mmCIF file with all atom_site columns, C-alpha atoms in Angstrom:
data_model
loop_
_atom_site.group_PDB
_atom_site.id
_atom_site.type_symbol
_atom_site.label_atom_id
_atom_site.label_alt_id
_atom_site.label_comp_id
_atom_site.label_asym_id
_atom_site.label_entity_id
_atom_site.label_seq_id
_atom_site.pdbx_PDB_ins_code
_atom_site.Cartn_x
_atom_site.Cartn_y
_atom_site.Cartn_z
_atom_site.occupancy
_atom_site.B_iso_or_equiv
_atom_site.pdbx_formal_charge
_atom_site.auth_seq_id
_atom_site.auth_comp_id
_atom_site.auth_asym_id
_atom_site.auth_atom_id
_atom_site.pdbx_PDB_model_num
ATOM 1   C CA . UNK A 1 1   ? -9.804  -13.835 -23.412 1.00 78.00 ? 95  UNK A CA 1
ATOM 2   C CA . UNK A 1 2   ? -7.857  -10.876 -24.703 1.00 90.00 ? 96  UNK A CA 1
ATOM 3   C CA . UNK A 1 3   ? -4.383  -10.220 -23.309 1.00 95.00 ? 97  UNK A CA 1
ATOM 4   C CA . UNK A 1 4   ? -3.521  -6.626  -22.440 1.00 97.00 ? 98  UNK A CA 1
ATOM 5   C CA . UNK A 1 5   ? -0.100  -5.102  -21.807 1.00 97.00 ? 99  UNK A CA 1
ATOM 6   C CA . UNK A 1 6   ? 0.319   -1.515  -20.596 1.00 97.00 ? 100 UNK A CA 1
ATOM 7   C CA . UNK A 1 7   ? 3.402   0.626   -21.036 1.00 97.00 ? 101 UNK A CA 1
ATOM 8   C CA . UNK A 1 8   ? 4.463   4.238   -20.781 1.00 98.00 ? 102 UNK A CA 1
ATOM 9   C CA . UNK A 1 9   ? 4.272   4.864   -17.067 1.00 97.00 ? 103 UNK A CA 1
ATOM 10  C CA . UNK A 1 10  ? 7.021   6.601   -15.133 1.00 98.00 ? 104 UNK A CA 1
ATOM 11  C CA . UNK A 1 11  ? 8.017   9.522   -12.967 1.00 98.00 ? 105 UNK A CA 1
ATOM 12  C CA . UNK A 1 12  ? 7.115   13.026  -14.093 1.00 98.00 ? 106 UNK A CA 1
ATOM 13  C CA . UNK A 1 13  ? 6.967   16.449  -12.482 1.00 98.00 ? 107 UNK A CA 1
ATOM 14  C CA . UNK A 1 14  ? 3.679   18.193  -11.852 1.00 98.00 ? 108 UNK A CA 1
ATOM 15  C CA . UNK A 1 15  ? 2.491   19.907  -15.016 1.00 98.00 ? 109 UNK A CA 1
ATOM 16  C CA . UNK A 1 16  ? 4.199   17.356  -17.219 1.00 98.00 ? 110 UNK A CA 1
ATOM 17  C CA . UNK A 1 17  ? 2.784   14.799  -19.632 1.00 98.00 ? 111 UNK A CA 1
ATOM 18  C CA . UNK A 1 18  ? 2.844   11.063  -20.205 1.00 98.00 ? 112 UNK A CA 1
ATOM 19  C CA . UNK A 1 19  ? 1.247   8.816   -22.785 1.00 98.00 ? 113 UNK A CA 1
ATOM 20  C CA . UNK A 1 20  ? 0.175   5.362   -21.721 1.00 98.00 ? 114 UNK A CA 1
ATOM 21  C CA . UNK A 1 21  ? -0.272  2.589   -24.246 1.00 98.00 ? 115 UNK A CA 1
ATOM 22  C CA . UNK A 1 22  ? -2.178  -0.663  -23.959 1.00 98.00 ? 116 UNK A CA 1
ATOM 23  C CA . UNK A 1 23  ? -1.506  -3.340  -26.555 1.00 98.00 ? 117 UNK A CA 1
ATOM 24  C CA . UNK A 1 24  ? -4.126  -6.016  -27.006 1.00 96.00 ? 118 UNK A CA 1
ATOM 25  C CA . UNK A 1 25  ? -3.923  -9.477  -28.481 1.00 93.00 ? 119 UNK A CA 1
ATOM 26  C CA . UNK A 1 26  ? -6.566  -10.977 -30.713 1.00 78.00 ? 120 UNK A CA 1
ATOM 27  C CA . UNK A 1 27  ? -8.208  -10.171 -34.012 1.00 77.00 ? 121 UNK A CA 1
ATOM 28  C CA . UNK A 1 28  ? -11.395 -8.633  -32.635 1.00 91.00 ? 122 UNK A CA 1
ATOM 29  C CA . UNK A 1 29  ? -9.904  -5.653  -30.805 1.00 93.00 ? 123 UNK A CA 1
ATOM 30  C CA . UNK A 1 30  ? -11.947 -3.250  -32.918 1.00 94.00 ? 124 UNK A CA 1
ATOM 31  C CA . UNK A 1 31  ? -15.148 -4.606  -31.378 1.00 95.00 ? 125 UNK A CA 1
ATOM 32  C CA . UNK A 1 32  ? -14.088 -4.097  -27.746 1.00 96.00 ? 126 UNK A CA 1
ATOM 33  C CA . UNK A 1 33  ? -14.891 -1.229  -25.489 1.00 97.00 ? 127 UNK A CA 1
ATOM 34  C CA . UNK A 1 34  ? -11.738 -0.155  -23.661 1.00 98.00 ? 128 UNK A CA 1
ATOM 35  C CA . UNK A 1 35  ? -11.220 1.572   -20.369 1.00 98.00 ? 129 UNK A CA 1
ATOM 36  C CA . UNK A 1 36  ? -8.432  3.071   -18.315 1.00 98.00 ? 130 UNK A CA 1
ATOM 37  C CA . UNK A 1 37  ? -8.643  2.720   -14.550 1.00 98.00 ? 131 UNK A CA 1
ATOM 38  C CA . UNK A 1 38  ? -6.302  3.773   -11.768 1.00 98.00 ? 132 UNK A CA 1
ATOM 39  C CA . UNK A 1 39  ? -5.635  2.769   -8.207  1.00 98.00 ? 133 UNK A CA 1
ATOM 40  C CA . UNK A 1 40  ? -3.900  5.172   -5.868  1.00 96.00 ? 134 UNK A CA 1
ATOM 41  C CA . UNK A 1 41  ? -2.246  3.954   -2.646  1.00 92.00 ? 135 UNK A CA 1
ATOM 42  C CA . UNK A 1 42  ? -4.865  3.133   -0.041  1.00 94.00 ? 136 UNK A CA 1
ATOM 43  C CA . UNK A 1 43  ? -7.745  3.741   -2.432  1.00 96.00 ? 137 UNK A CA 1
ATOM 44  C CA . UNK A 1 44  ? -10.044 1.606   -4.519  1.00 96.00 ? 138 UNK A CA 1
ATOM 45  C CA . UNK A 1 45  ? -9.577  1.253   -8.241  1.00 97.00 ? 139 UNK A CA 1
ATOM 46  C CA . UNK A 1 46  ? -11.564 3.848   -10.173 1.00 97.00 ? 140 UNK A CA 1
ATOM 47  C CA . UNK A 1 47  ? -12.370 4.502   -13.816 1.00 97.00 ? 141 UNK A CA 1
ATOM 48  C CA . UNK A 1 48  ? -10.533 7.336   -15.543 1.00 98.00 ? 142 UNK A CA 1
ATOM 49  C CA . UNK A 1 49  ? -11.713 7.181   -19.155 1.00 98.00 ? 143 UNK A CA 1
ATOM 50  C CA . UNK A 1 50  ? -13.373 4.801   -21.568 1.00 98.00 ? 144 UNK A CA 1
ATOM 51  C CA . UNK A 1 51  ? -13.798 4.502   -25.315 1.00 98.00 ? 145 UNK A CA 1
ATOM 52  C CA . UNK A 1 52  ? -16.352 2.548   -27.299 1.00 98.00 ? 146 UNK A CA 1
ATOM 53  C CA . UNK A 1 53  ? -15.721 0.358   -30.325 1.00 97.00 ? 147 UNK A CA 1
ATOM 54  C CA . UNK A 1 54  ? -16.766 3.287   -32.540 1.00 96.00 ? 148 UNK A CA 1
ATOM 55  C CA . UNK A 1 55  ? -14.508 5.810   -30.821 1.00 96.00 ? 149 UNK A CA 1
ATOM 56  C CA . UNK A 1 56  ? -16.953 7.551   -28.527 1.00 97.00 ? 150 UNK A CA 1
ATOM 57  C CA . UNK A 1 57  ? -15.268 8.497   -25.267 1.00 97.00 ? 151 UNK A CA 1
ATOM 58  C CA . UNK A 1 58  ? -16.232 9.299   -21.705 1.00 96.00 ? 152 UNK A CA 1
ATOM 59  C CA . UNK A 1 59  ? -14.149 10.831  -18.944 1.00 96.00 ? 153 UNK A CA 1
ATOM 60  C CA . UNK A 1 60  ? -14.452 10.513  -15.189 1.00 92.00 ? 154 UNK A CA 1
ATOM 61  C CA . UNK A 1 61  ? -12.903 11.957  -12.046 1.00 79.00 ? 155 UNK A CA 1
ATOM 62  C CA . UNK A 1 62  ? -11.282 15.326  -12.681 1.00 88.00 ? 156 UNK A CA 1
ATOM 63  C CA . UNK A 1 63  ? -9.366  14.355  -15.800 1.00 95.00 ? 157 UNK A CA 1
ATOM 64  C CA . UNK A 1 64  ? -11.647 15.868  -18.412 1.00 92.00 ? 158 UNK A CA 1
ATOM 65  C CA . UNK A 1 65  ? -9.716  18.469  -20.348 1.00 94.00 ? 159 UNK A CA 1
ATOM 66  C CA . UNK A 1 66  ? -6.386  17.027  -19.230 1.00 97.00 ? 160 UNK A CA 1
ATOM 67  C CA . UNK A 1 67  ? -6.537  13.384  -20.380 1.00 98.00 ? 161 UNK A CA 1
ATOM 68  C CA . UNK A 1 68  ? -7.447  12.029  -23.802 1.00 98.00 ? 162 UNK A CA 1
ATOM 69  C CA . UNK A 1 69  ? -8.287  8.423   -24.576 1.00 98.00 ? 163 UNK A CA 1
ATOM 70  C CA . UNK A 1 70  ? -7.883  7.188   -28.138 1.00 98.00 ? 164 UNK A CA 1
ATOM 71  C CA . UNK A 1 71  ? -7.520  3.941   -30.024 1.00 98.00 ? 165 UNK A CA 1
ATOM 72  C CA . UNK A 1 72  ? -5.737  2.662   -33.102 1.00 97.00 ? 166 UNK A CA 1
ATOM 73  C CA . UNK A 1 73  ? -7.494  -0.471  -34.271 1.00 94.00 ? 167 UNK A CA 1
ATOM 74  C CA . UNK A 1 74  ? -4.832  -1.188  -36.887 1.00 94.00 ? 168 UNK A CA 1
ATOM 75  C CA . UNK A 1 75  ? -2.298  -1.485  -34.056 1.00 96.00 ? 169 UNK A CA 1
ATOM 76  C CA . UNK A 1 76  ? -4.644  -3.136  -31.526 1.00 96.00 ? 170 UNK A CA 1
ATOM 77  C CA . UNK A 1 77  ? -3.726  -0.362  -29.115 1.00 97.00 ? 171 UNK A CA 1
ATOM 78  C CA . UNK A 1 78  ? -5.518  2.096   -26.860 1.00 98.00 ? 172 UNK A CA 1
ATOM 79  C CA . UNK A 1 79  ? -3.802  5.198   -25.521 1.00 98.00 ? 173 UNK A CA 1
ATOM 80  C CA . UNK A 1 80  ? -4.210  7.577   -22.636 1.00 98.00 ? 174 UNK A CA 1
ATOM 81  C CA . UNK A 1 81  ? -2.564  10.946  -23.204 1.00 98.00 ? 175 UNK A CA 1
ATOM 82  C CA . UNK A 1 82  ? -2.151  12.651  -19.850 1.00 98.00 ? 176 UNK A CA 1
ATOM 83  C CA . UNK A 1 83  ? -1.329  16.352  -19.734 1.00 98.00 ? 177 UNK A CA 1
ATOM 84  C CA . UNK A 1 84  ? -1.076  18.850  -16.892 1.00 98.00 ? 178 UNK A CA 1
ATOM 85  C CA . UNK A 1 85  ? -0.404  16.029  -14.473 1.00 98.00 ? 179 UNK A CA 1
ATOM 86  C CA . UNK A 1 86  ? -0.958  16.589  -10.776 1.00 97.00 ? 180 UNK A CA 1
ATOM 87  C CA . UNK A 1 87  ? 0.475   14.748  -7.760  1.00 97.00 ? 181 UNK A CA 1
ATOM 88  C CA . UNK A 1 88  ? -3.003  13.343  -7.108  1.00 96.00 ? 182 UNK A CA 1
ATOM 89  C CA . UNK A 1 89  ? -2.817  11.536  -10.470 1.00 97.00 ? 183 UNK A CA 1
ATOM 90  C CA . UNK A 1 90  ? -0.194  9.261   -8.926  1.00 97.00 ? 184 UNK A CA 1
ATOM 91  C CA . UNK A 1 91  ? -1.482  5.692   -9.181  1.00 98.00 ? 185 UNK A CA 1
ATOM 92  C CA . UNK A 1 92  ? -1.133  2.375   -10.907 1.00 98.00 ? 186 UNK A CA 1
ATOM 93  C CA . UNK A 1 93  ? -2.975  2.658   -14.215 1.00 98.00 ? 187 UNK A CA 1
ATOM 94  C CA . UNK A 1 94  ? -4.753  -0.343  -15.710 1.00 98.00 ? 188 UNK A CA 1
ATOM 95  C CA . UNK A 1 95  ? -6.345  -0.846  -19.068 1.00 98.00 ? 189 UNK A CA 1
ATOM 96  C CA . UNK A 1 96  ? -9.291  -3.177  -19.479 1.00 98.00 ? 190 UNK A CA 1
ATOM 97  C CA . UNK A 1 97  ? -11.485 -4.570  -22.249 1.00 97.00 ? 191 UNK A CA 1
ATOM 98  C CA . UNK A 1 98  ? -15.212 -5.156  -22.325 1.00 96.00 ? 192 UNK A CA 1
ATOM 99  C CA . UNK A 1 99  ? -16.867 -7.327  -24.934 1.00 92.00 ? 193 UNK A CA 1
ATOM 100 C CA . UNK A 1 100 ? -19.955 -5.110  -25.065 1.00 93.00 ? 194 UNK A CA 1
ATOM 101 C CA . UNK A 1 101 ? -18.050 -2.554  -27.108 1.00 96.00 ? 195 UNK A CA 1
ATOM 102 C CA . UNK A 1 102 ? -19.208 0.203   -24.764 1.00 96.00 ? 196 UNK A CA 1
ATOM 103 C CA . UNK A 1 103 ? -17.442 3.162   -23.212 1.00 97.00 ? 197 UNK A CA 1
ATOM 104 C CA . UNK A 1 104 ? -18.491 1.839   -19.841 1.00 96.00 ? 198 UNK A CA 1
ATOM 105 C CA . UNK A 1 105 ? -17.457 3.281   -16.520 1.00 95.00 ? 199 UNK A CA 1
ATOM 106 C CA . UNK A 1 106 ? -18.496 0.147   -14.619 1.00 96.00 ? 200 UNK A CA 1
ATOM 107 C CA . UNK A 1 107 ? -15.659 -2.067  -13.539 1.00 96.00 ? 201 UNK A CA 1
ATOM 108 C CA . UNK A 1 108 ? -17.863 -5.152  -13.609 1.00 96.00 ? 202 UNK A CA 1
ATOM 109 C CA . UNK A 1 109 ? -18.334 -4.779  -17.373 1.00 96.00 ? 203 UNK A CA 1
ATOM 110 C CA . UNK A 1 110 ? -14.633 -5.424  -17.960 1.00 97.00 ? 204 UNK A CA 1
ATOM 111 C CA . UNK A 1 111 ? -13.460 -9.027  -18.132 1.00 93.00 ? 205 UNK A CA 1
ATOM 112 C CA . UNK A 1 112 ? -9.865  -8.618  -19.313 1.00 95.00 ? 206 UNK A CA 1
ATOM 113 C CA . UNK A 1 113 ? -7.271  -6.545  -17.461 1.00 97.00 ? 207 UNK A CA 1
ATOM 114 C CA . UNK A 1 114 ? -3.654  -5.619  -17.926 1.00 97.00 ? 208 UNK A CA 1
ATOM 115 C CA . UNK A 1 115 ? -1.044  -5.861  -15.192 1.00 97.00 ? 209 UNK A CA 1
ATOM 116 C CA . UNK A 1 116 ? -0.862  -2.112  -14.636 1.00 97.00 ? 210 UNK A CA 1
ATOM 117 C CA . UNK A 1 117 ? 1.771   0.567   -15.059 1.00 98.00 ? 211 UNK A CA 1
ATOM 118 C CA . UNK A 1 118 ? 2.938   2.959   -12.341 1.00 98.00 ? 212 UNK A CA 1
ATOM 119 C CA . UNK A 1 119 ? 2.546   6.699   -12.822 1.00 98.00 ? 213 UNK A CA 1
ATOM 120 C CA . UNK A 1 120 ? 4.191   8.935   -10.234 1.00 98.00 ? 214 UNK A CA 1
ATOM 121 C CA . UNK A 1 121 ? 3.791   12.702  -10.338 1.00 98.00 ? 215 UNK A CA 1
ATOM 122 C CA . UNK A 1 122 ? 6.138   14.696  -8.116  1.00 98.00 ? 216 UNK A CA 1
ATOM 123 C CA . UNK A 1 123 ? 5.295   18.133  -6.775  1.00 94.00 ? 217 UNK A CA 1
#
């Protein structure tokens, strides 16, 4: 099972930017599909963006045009660049890996999860 560690969360004002990173263990990272999910207080965890093994990406919620998911297979890392942040983006952000290699939006496809990183956007 791949180990995932997120970093890059923090406190930012509305309109600001953050870049989240997710470092993965293992030598087969390039074959995984990767996803970013978030869980806001009192809400269920939801998919934000996903990227396939080949780099194809999909965006969910209202983040399209503001967030960009990318991956660097040489560094075993997936990123989430978040621009034009809004208070409603406040949540714990999780990265996850699926062995299908897909840019899946289905939580059940993901078998490995990081511990999460807090993102707080102030108004």
